[in-house]
Amino acid sequence: MSAEGLSSSSDFIRAIITEDVRAGKFGGRVHTRFPPEPNGHLHIGHAKSMCLNFGVAEEFHGLCNLRFDDTNPTTEHMDYVRSIQEDVRWLGFDWGDRLFYASDYFEQLYQYAVKLIRKGKAYVDSLSAEEIRAFRGTLTEPGKESPYRTRSIEENLDLFARMRAGEFPDGAHVLRAKIDMASPNINLRDPTLYRIRHVSHYRTGAAWCIYPTYDFAHPLSDSIEGITHSLCTLEFEDHRPLYDWILDECEVACHSRQIEFARLNLSYTVMSKRKLIQLVDGGYVRGWDDPRLPTLKGLRRRGYTPEAIRAFCDRIGVAKRDSIIEMAQLEHAIREDLNQRAPRAMAVLRPLRLVIENYPEDRVEELEAVNNPEDPKMGVRPIPFSRVLYIEQDDFREVPPPKFFRLSPGKEVRLRYAYIVKCVDVIKDPHTGNPVEVRCTYDPETRSGLPQANRKVKATIHWVSAAHAVPAEIRLYGPLFTKANPAEDDDKDFLKWLNPRSLEIVNSARIEPRLAQAQPGSRYQFERLGYFFVDPDSTDERVVFNQTVALRDAWAKIEKSPNK
Ligand code: ATP
Ligand code: MG
């Protein structure tokens, strides 16, 4: 069954939780968590996880924690912690007073490990990392037991305490669970629980020189927080038997139920933090908030709204099978949202002069333009009209191809909110032969809003008044990659699929005068061009716009001709 069209209330996770609540499991409580590792910035895949975890908690009148899963001291940072909190809030989620860190549980986790040793369920192994790997076996061959597996409980307790005390160098020993070296599930072949690492942790500093593995820390952190439903992505399905073993052997009070779902993959981009870091560090994009990235900071700077991202996550739903969601679906969500909320404006990206020969030289009219036809409450605005205008170069063809209904010699178009004009001449650059000025006449009877204005022409085009318009920088974005799945088969070479034309900076643009004051963070629909977001790079002198999305879906075309 396709995930499409499933409303959020009917997915398999919510069905399981509904049943657990009905059966009185966990006393009817629902408590979830969103557990990012502070080793990178959040992306839209994390948004899917947040929408699920915070969403489920709210729907079942439960709670959702924010927990930093920070057990790896070498890659984690306070900067990421702050940035993640900012992004979670921006998306509209609230963890209340439930902000937790796995690193706060280091002492408790240590005590659980000691408990396992006392029960004879964990041992200190002194094989090297390579030996442990070699002893692990393969999918078809069982593993081999370490010669240290039979150490006495006393010796294990002593060695583990001395590991903690810092008596041994990195790699000298590890603590392993004693499960089954012949298990068909490799995760159960005496997995490592603790490693010696003489490195400082961004929160606990030098307090520890042994660190728990993710597999040991994660289920126990869930249990410590009383998490009832531990929702995670599919790659952890094979770890579930290990988590269940750990929770059973540690005899925890709360044994969370893990449910796996498919991670979000989006076409024409990459989602793994490792790959995103390569793009940022390699200078292939301008930073973590580059509007071409699927990071929440990038999407925000592109002009995405939290509402659109949440609507998208809701629409794609959660499923049990991995798939790639079309970028067009994400764009559809933002178009729907901005169509309702973005005021309209006129901007000309690649200007071509249009002179109205029969319009008085010194005359300026204030015409009335509608701010948002979807929302009459947004009112109207005046726009200046005069003898010399700019139109898009694309809206004029000296020799029109078939079905070209815009301006060409002898033809008429309507200028949006203004008059019908007719092209009477074209002036060309003597060297290139390109049109540099279109000469027109206008029909004063056809002003928009006048009773006689109903004369029909086949096209309406946008324009700005040359003397009044202000210059702006416009950044247009294409897909970051030229291949729908650039990371296919974990392609190490995914960078070769980067789209050299993913960013186009248009410096020639002219915008309606009132947009000179547009505030960073505001959004507009440029008529016929798309939705645009005022970038924080804007200054008092020059407004910078990011194109959020074109007005119509351009993907269908790209899919047909990938080399275009
Ligand atoms: P990455 O592979 O990008 O490094 P991660 O899983 O290591 O991601 P975490 O910080 O551990 O990143 O993720 C926090 C939570 O978000 C986890 O519960 C994880 O399963 C979930 N998550 C991460 N990526 C996705 C995704 N693409 N779709 C859905 N959930 C995701
Ligand atoms: Mg992870």
XYZ file of C-alpha atoms and ligand atoms in Angstrom:
596
model
C 0.000 0.000 0.000
C 1.302 3.439 -0.836
C 1.848 5.946 1.954
C 0.281 8.585 -0.188
C -3.110 9.740 0.848
C -2.864 8.120 4.261
C -4.030 10.600 6.802
C -1.763 10.837 9.804
C -4.384 9.270 12.042
C -4.334 5.984 10.198
C -0.686 4.977 9.881
C 0.591 1.699 11.316
C 2.435 3.375 14.202
C -0.640 5.185 15.414
C -2.597 1.956 15.059
C -0.106 0.129 17.311
C -0.136 2.907 19.884
C -3.927 3.069 19.865
C -3.995 -0.641 20.601
C -1.393 -0.304 23.400
C -3.400 2.468 25.015
C -6.587 0.431 24.729
C -4.869 -2.574 26.307
C -3.583 -0.403 29.156
C 0.085 -1.013 28.327
C 2.370 1.448 30.157
C -0.683 2.357 32.240
C -2.176 3.949 29.130
C 0.666 6.487 28.949
C 2.200 7.675 25.680
C 5.635 9.239 25.964
C 7.913 9.694 22.951
C 11.193 11.487 22.317
C 13.084 13.138 19.511
C 16.735 12.060 19.944
C 19.124 14.017 17.681
C 22.848 13.583 17.971
C 24.423 17.048 18.205
C 26.900 16.370 15.419
C 25.248 18.332 12.620
C 22.268 20.461 11.749
C 18.762 19.143 11.320
C 17.373 18.341 7.881
C 13.928 17.610 6.530
C 14.322 13.928 7.433
C 14.529 15.019 11.047
C 11.391 17.065 10.475
C 9.593 13.852 9.583
C 10.802 12.287 12.832
C 9.771 15.347 14.849
C 6.336 15.536 13.247
C 5.856 11.891 14.144
C 7.193 11.999 17.715
C 5.721 15.335 18.776
C 2.585 14.672 16.728
C 1.889 11.270 18.308
C 2.481 12.667 21.797
C -0.003 15.447 21.229
C -2.654 13.250 19.643
C -2.511 10.758 22.516
C -2.365 13.480 25.197
C 1.145 12.353 26.040
C 4.576 13.955 26.180
C 7.572 14.202 23.896
C 11.110 14.811 25.162
C 13.960 16.453 23.343
C 17.020 14.343 24.071
C 20.505 14.946 22.812
C 21.984 11.555 22.097
C 25.492 12.712 22.843
C 27.605 9.661 23.608
C 30.243 10.233 20.924
C 32.714 12.795 22.306
C 34.653 13.439 19.105
C 31.973 14.873 16.840
C 29.561 16.652 19.145
C 29.293 20.339 19.949
C 27.345 22.830 22.005
C 26.866 24.910 18.830
C 24.898 22.048 17.330
C 22.858 21.712 20.523
C 21.829 25.360 20.289
C 21.154 25.201 16.582
C 19.010 22.071 16.927
C 16.895 23.655 19.660
C 16.372 26.710 17.493
C 15.261 24.536 14.568
C 12.901 22.411 16.674
C 11.252 25.587 17.972
C 11.119 27.110 14.514
C 9.272 24.070 13.244
C 6.735 24.714 15.974
C 7.459 22.012 18.536
C 7.729 22.455 22.282
C 9.533 20.080 24.619
C 8.402 22.014 27.685
C 10.787 21.341 30.562
C 11.874 18.014 29.092
C 15.284 18.778 27.625
C 17.633 15.859 28.292
C 21.112 14.688 27.426
C 22.281 11.091 27.257
C 25.554 12.388 28.723
C 23.656 13.189 31.926
C 23.082 9.445 32.281
C 26.749 8.417 32.088
C 26.867 7.442 35.773
C 23.597 5.506 35.582
C 24.730 3.757 32.404
C 27.986 2.830 34.106
C 26.041 1.318 36.983
C 23.910 -0.696 34.547
C 27.112 -2.026 32.981
C 28.403 -3.048 36.408
C 25.103 -4.809 37.005
C 25.537 -6.802 33.785
C 29.076 -7.787 34.829
C 27.807 -8.916 38.247
C 25.195 -11.073 36.530
C 27.866 -12.617 34.321
C 26.284 -10.934 31.304
C 29.195 -8.691 30.328
C 32.947 -9.082 30.215
C 36.083 -7.098 29.558
C 37.672 -8.171 26.304
C 41.317 -7.419 25.555
C 41.353 -8.379 21.894
C 42.260 -5.581 19.501
C 39.568 -3.921 17.387
C 40.742 -5.848 14.306
C 40.675 -9.150 16.182
C 37.185 -8.462 17.451
C 36.086 -7.752 13.911
C 37.708 -10.943 12.633
C 36.150 -12.997 15.447
C 32.687 -11.643 14.705
C 32.107 -13.947 11.732
C 29.893 -13.131 8.773
C 26.266 -13.442 7.759
C 26.939 -17.053 6.768
C 29.545 -18.049 9.349
C 29.151 -17.978 13.123
C 31.563 -15.882 15.183
C 34.307 -17.151 17.456
C 34.418 -16.651 21.199
C 37.135 -14.393 22.570
C 39.662 -16.123 24.879
C 38.815 -13.390 27.432
C 35.125 -14.315 27.473
C 35.594 -16.598 30.473
C 37.180 -14.011 32.760
C 35.799 -14.150 36.287
C 33.223 -11.644 37.475
C 35.757 -10.273 39.975
C 38.391 -9.758 37.324
C 35.857 -8.079 35.027
C 34.687 -5.755 37.812
C 38.262 -4.846 38.626
C 39.279 -4.240 35.003
C 36.148 -2.204 34.216
C 36.747 0.017 37.271
C 40.347 0.526 36.182
C 39.185 1.311 32.628
C 37.071 4.068 34.118
C 39.951 5.232 36.321
C 42.049 5.835 33.227
C 44.674 3.142 33.778
C 44.617 1.891 30.168
C 45.220 3.501 26.809
C 42.580 3.701 24.087
C 41.830 0.311 22.579
C 43.435 -1.757 25.358
C 40.082 -3.202 26.460
C 36.386 -2.966 25.722
C 33.357 -4.074 27.676
C 31.197 -6.533 25.752
C 27.813 -8.078 26.366
C 27.963 -11.849 26.745
C 25.165 -13.046 24.476
C 25.781 -15.507 21.651
C 28.680 -15.549 19.186
C 26.719 -17.940 16.976
C 23.567 -15.835 16.730
C 22.299 -15.360 13.185
C 21.819 -11.703 14.167
C 25.321 -10.229 14.181
C 24.166 -7.500 16.567
C 23.841 -10.214 19.230
C 27.397 -11.554 18.839
C 28.722 -10.058 22.050
C 28.355 -6.402 21.009
C 30.639 -3.767 22.491
C 29.076 -1.725 25.288
C 31.979 0.530 26.339
C 35.173 1.806 24.744
C 38.176 3.564 26.232
C 38.561 7.003 24.681
C 40.816 9.549 26.295
C 39.026 12.523 24.822
C 37.127 15.333 26.390
C 33.365 15.518 25.917
C 31.680 18.862 25.173
C 29.538 18.532 28.319
C 31.264 16.164 30.721
C 34.770 17.401 29.940
C 37.463 15.068 31.261
C 35.169 13.309 33.746
C 35.082 10.161 31.617
C 37.595 8.264 29.565
C 35.219 5.402 28.756
C 32.127 6.020 26.669
C 29.063 3.814 26.126
C 28.211 2.753 22.586
C 25.051 4.034 20.961
C 23.483 0.575 21.191
C 23.973 0.453 24.937
C 23.084 4.067 25.710
C 20.041 4.464 23.495
C 17.588 1.891 24.873
C 18.638 2.654 28.455
C 18.209 6.407 27.928
C 14.691 5.697 26.669
C 14.022 3.599 29.712
C 15.452 6.162 32.150
C 13.089 8.780 30.701
C 10.083 6.464 30.849
C 9.668 6.510 27.064
C 6.806 4.211 26.107
C 7.193 4.176 22.328
C 10.654 4.521 20.880
C 10.125 5.433 17.231
C 13.162 5.048 15.031
C 14.194 4.455 11.446
C 14.338 1.048 9.772
C 18.085 0.484 10.038
C 17.567 -0.170 13.755
C 15.154 -3.036 13.202
C 17.991 -5.589 13.546
C 19.146 -3.890 16.729
C 15.806 -4.339 18.439
C 16.601 -7.850 19.786
C 19.764 -6.396 21.345
C 17.849 -3.498 22.894
C 15.306 -5.919 24.300
C 18.117 -8.053 25.714
C 19.782 -5.021 27.342
C 16.533 -3.797 28.887
C 15.631 -7.278 30.168
C 19.061 -8.014 31.627
C 19.318 -4.558 33.209
C 15.876 -5.243 34.740
C 14.652 -1.745 33.969
C 11.349 -0.400 35.214
C 10.218 0.871 31.798
C 10.801 -1.358 28.793
C 10.067 0.920 25.816
C 8.488 -0.513 22.726
C 10.540 0.220 19.632
C 8.731 0.711 16.330
C 10.667 1.306 13.116
C 9.569 3.410 10.145
C 11.105 4.304 6.778
C 13.374 7.300 6.730
C 12.554 10.162 4.442
C 14.546 10.335 1.217
C 13.986 13.170 -1.218
C 14.868 13.167 -4.895
C 17.720 15.317 -6.265
C 19.313 15.863 -2.869
C 21.225 14.046 -0.141
C 20.162 13.700 3.455
C 22.904 12.057 5.438
C 24.784 14.388 7.757
C 28.079 12.992 6.545
C 27.302 13.984 2.969
C 25.893 17.343 3.988
C 29.098 18.070 5.899
C 31.101 17.223 2.765
C 29.055 19.716 0.752
C 29.535 22.465 3.331
C 33.189 21.838 4.184
C 34.115 21.373 0.534
C 32.629 24.772 -0.298
C 30.153 23.302 -2.775
C 27.437 25.327 -1.075
C 27.639 28.568 0.879
C 27.015 27.100 4.345
C 24.600 25.052 6.406
C 21.835 27.473 5.584
C 22.438 27.466 1.857
C 18.956 27.567 0.319
C 19.831 24.587 -1.890
C 20.289 22.244 1.076
C 17.525 20.137 2.632
C 18.601 21.353 6.083
C 15.928 23.156 8.061
C 18.156 26.240 8.056
C 18.515 25.989 4.293
C 14.799 25.528 3.727
C 14.045 28.446 6.040
C 16.412 30.682 4.095
C 14.880 29.463 0.866
C 11.559 30.773 2.158
C 9.889 27.598 3.349
C 7.432 28.007 6.190
C 7.237 25.608 9.143
C 3.569 25.103 8.285
C 4.407 23.908 4.771
C 7.057 21.498 6.053
C 4.665 20.058 8.606
C 1.909 19.740 5.999
C 4.357 17.920 3.735
C 5.351 15.497 6.505
C 1.724 14.898 7.305
C 0.894 14.199 3.688
C 3.726 11.730 3.044
C 2.828 9.841 6.218
C 4.919 7.055 7.696
C 5.449 3.699 6.080
C 7.423 0.555 6.709
C 9.226 0.496 3.369
C 11.975 2.844 2.137
C 11.162 5.052 -0.809
C 12.204 8.305 -2.394
C 9.711 11.128 -2.217
C 9.593 13.495 -5.177
C 10.904 16.996 -4.522
C 7.786 18.141 -6.382
C 5.715 17.054 -3.371
C 7.651 19.326 -1.035
C 7.308 22.183 -3.501
C 3.603 21.562 -3.805
C 3.259 22.044 -0.044
C 5.043 25.395 -0.016
C 3.131 26.645 -3.058
C -0.166 25.853 -1.367
C 0.842 27.721 1.762
C 2.354 30.764 0.064
C -0.516 31.089 -2.367
C -2.646 31.952 0.657
C -0.232 34.163 2.535
C 2.234 35.827 0.151
C 1.415 39.334 -1.083
C 1.789 39.754 -4.838
C 4.297 42.102 -6.407
C 5.822 42.791 -9.795
C 9.462 42.227 -10.576
C 11.266 41.978 -13.886
C 14.296 39.714 -13.832
C 15.794 40.399 -17.272
C 14.549 43.801 -18.324
C 13.731 44.933 -21.824
C 12.776 48.626 -22.275
C 9.288 49.265 -23.491
C 8.458 52.826 -24.573
C 4.847 53.908 -25.076
C 5.042 56.442 -27.879
C 1.615 58.004 -27.335
C 1.946 58.295 -23.544
C 2.933 61.752 -22.294
C 6.557 62.077 -21.334
C 6.052 63.633 -17.878
C 2.958 61.753 -16.841
C 2.881 59.254 -13.954
C -0.312 57.409 -13.025
C -0.917 55.562 -9.814
C -2.652 52.348 -10.745
C -4.269 50.019 -8.285
C -2.992 46.470 -7.843
C -4.532 43.697 -5.784
C -2.234 42.396 -3.036
C -3.628 38.897 -2.924
C -6.569 37.674 -4.962
C -6.854 34.731 -2.518
C -7.347 37.083 0.416
C -9.308 40.320 -0.117
C -8.363 41.439 3.414
C -4.835 42.035 2.178
C -6.145 45.000 0.216
C -4.697 46.920 -2.702
C -1.619 49.039 -3.385
C -0.709 51.819 -5.790
C 1.856 51.124 -8.501
C 3.380 53.852 -10.686
C 2.882 53.692 -14.452
C 4.753 55.863 -16.940
C 5.941 56.135 -20.544
C 9.039 53.973 -20.130
C 8.641 50.523 -18.622
C 10.590 47.317 -18.306
C 9.169 43.986 -19.335
C 10.822 40.548 -19.353
C 13.007 39.860 -22.374
C 11.194 36.540 -22.619
C 7.860 38.252 -23.073
C 8.898 39.676 -26.437
C 9.784 37.825 -29.638
C 10.502 39.608 -32.863
C 9.600 36.440 -34.719
C 7.092 34.683 -32.500
C 7.111 30.887 -32.540
C 3.719 29.149 -32.909
C 1.413 29.703 -29.914
C 3.505 32.607 -28.624
C 0.807 35.016 -27.484
C 2.958 37.564 -25.733
C 4.374 40.671 -27.336
C 5.632 40.704 -30.923
C 5.511 43.254 -33.754
C 1.940 44.223 -34.570
C 0.505 42.240 -31.627
C -1.242 43.374 -28.468
C -0.897 42.330 -24.831
C -2.346 43.596 -21.602
C 0.051 45.072 -19.074
C -1.054 43.747 -15.708
C -3.265 46.263 -13.833
C -2.702 48.789 -16.657
C -3.450 49.102 -20.350
C -3.428 47.130 -23.548
C -0.355 48.027 -25.601
C 0.501 47.227 -29.210
C 4.018 46.745 -30.484
C 4.719 49.136 -33.349
C 8.495 48.895 -33.670
C 11.571 47.258 -32.260
C 15.029 48.754 -31.863
C 17.910 46.311 -32.040
C 21.514 46.307 -30.989
C 23.418 46.901 -34.249
C 26.093 44.371 -33.262
C 24.171 41.505 -31.724
C 20.825 42.022 -33.403
C 19.115 41.552 -30.015
C 16.112 43.720 -29.248
C 17.035 46.546 -26.853
C 13.795 48.495 -26.921
C 10.238 47.759 -27.869
C 8.143 50.686 -29.114
C 4.431 50.495 -28.402
C 1.261 52.506 -28.422
C -1.353 52.173 -25.723
C -5.111 52.322 -25.818
C -6.266 54.736 -23.054
C -9.742 53.154 -23.077
C -8.427 49.848 -21.812
C -7.215 50.749 -18.351
C -7.910 47.899 -15.926
C -10.967 48.555 -13.857
C -12.611 50.885 -16.374
C -15.995 49.683 -17.685
C -14.700 49.564 -21.275
C -11.601 47.633 -20.281
C -12.992 44.247 -21.165
C -11.491 44.011 -24.628
C -9.856 40.604 -24.770
C -6.217 39.958 -25.611
C -4.485 36.629 -25.369
C -1.830 37.473 -22.791
C -1.203 39.611 -19.763
C 2.410 40.381 -18.873
C 4.053 42.001 -15.867
C 6.143 45.152 -15.948
C 7.693 47.858 -13.784
C 8.058 51.570 -14.426
C 11.682 52.235 -15.415
C 11.984 55.520 -13.540
C 10.447 54.129 -10.356
C 11.648 50.553 -10.162
C 14.592 49.690 -7.925
C 17.371 47.228 -8.649
C 17.546 43.989 -6.701
C 19.591 40.827 -6.602
C 17.639 37.679 -7.283
C 18.984 34.224 -6.570
C 17.410 31.454 -8.590
C 17.857 27.861 -7.543
C 17.838 24.657 -9.496
C 18.174 21.133 -8.149
C 21.439 20.588 -6.277
C 22.072 17.358 -8.171
C 21.445 16.271 -11.738
C 20.559 12.737 -10.672
C 17.395 11.790 -8.812
C 19.288 9.592 -6.361
C 22.879 10.877 -6.241
C 23.715 8.733 -3.211
C 22.476 5.514 -4.807
C 24.300 2.446 -3.449
C 26.070 4.856 -1.113
C 27.901 6.320 -4.116
C 31.148 7.692 -2.672
C 31.381 9.821 -5.751
C 28.049 11.553 -5.288
C 29.734 14.929 -5.787
C 30.106 14.218 -9.472
C 26.344 14.591 -9.790
C 26.372 18.171 -8.469
C 24.430 20.487 -10.734
C 26.790 23.270 -11.887
C 23.737 25.455 -12.458
C 22.076 25.008 -9.082
C 22.527 28.721 -8.287
C 22.009 31.553 -10.713
C 22.444 35.100 -9.491
C 20.446 37.641 -11.447
C 21.761 41.152 -10.922
C 19.711 42.894 -13.555
C 16.358 42.637 -11.788
C 14.092 45.641 -11.268
C 11.380 45.505 -8.633
C 8.315 47.528 -7.773
C 9.389 50.575 -5.696
C 7.675 49.638 -2.438
C 9.754 46.442 -2.299
C 12.871 48.530 -1.681
C 11.796 48.413 1.970
C 11.053 44.704 2.017
C 12.184 43.229 5.319
C 14.441 40.176 5.513
C 12.261 37.184 6.219
C 9.254 38.434 4.273
C 7.755 36.561 1.347
C 6.233 37.672 -1.936
C 4.781 36.200 -5.022
C 6.347 37.883 -8.039
C 3.557 37.691 -10.547
C 4.155 34.974 -13.143
C 7.601 34.141 -11.696
C 7.150 32.379 -8.390
C 7.530 32.881 -4.677
C 10.473 34.826 -3.288
C 11.963 35.297 0.167
C 13.908 38.357 1.310
C 17.365 37.091 2.217
C 19.227 38.262 5.334
C 22.037 39.414 2.999
C 19.789 42.357 2.035
C 21.056 45.828 2.883
C 19.404 49.259 2.934
C 20.835 49.781 -0.544
C 19.973 46.471 -2.120
C 17.334 43.858 -1.482
C 18.297 40.240 -2.109
C 15.594 37.699 -2.916
C 15.778 33.926 -2.917
C 13.413 32.127 -5.208
C 11.532 29.726 -2.956
C 9.723 27.941 -5.749
C 8.431 28.640 -9.231
C 4.715 29.138 -9.699
C 4.226 25.915 -11.568
C 5.779 22.508 -11.230
C 8.951 22.479 -13.331
C 9.911 18.929 -12.386
C 7.789 17.157 -14.942
C 9.917 18.795 -17.651
C 13.216 17.934 -15.960
C 12.205 14.306 -15.552
C 11.649 14.080 -19.296
C 14.950 15.631 -20.318
C 17.479 15.076 -17.540
C 20.260 16.827 -19.435
C 18.381 20.029 -19.790
P 22.044 11.040 9.487
O 21.976 9.685 8.859
O 21.552 12.143 8.623
O 23.359 11.330 10.120
P 21.017 10.287 12.020
O 19.971 9.259 12.077
O 22.384 9.878 12.404
O 20.953 10.990 10.614
P 20.231 11.620 14.389
O 20.648 12.936 14.892
O 20.683 10.414 15.119
O 20.670 11.543 12.870
O 18.654 11.576 14.185
C 17.736 11.945 15.162
C 16.427 11.289 14.875
O 15.963 11.650 13.585
C 16.565 9.790 14.902
O 15.452 9.242 15.587
C 16.545 9.405 13.457
O 16.014 8.141 13.255
C 15.670 10.493 12.835
N 16.030 10.697 11.430
C 17.233 11.011 10.934
N 17.203 11.074 9.588
C 15.933 10.785 9.226
C 15.238 10.681 7.971
N 15.853 10.884 6.815
N 13.924 10.384 7.989
C 13.278 10.181 9.151
N 13.866 10.258 10.359
C 15.169 10.555 10.408
Mg 22.017 8.667 14.478
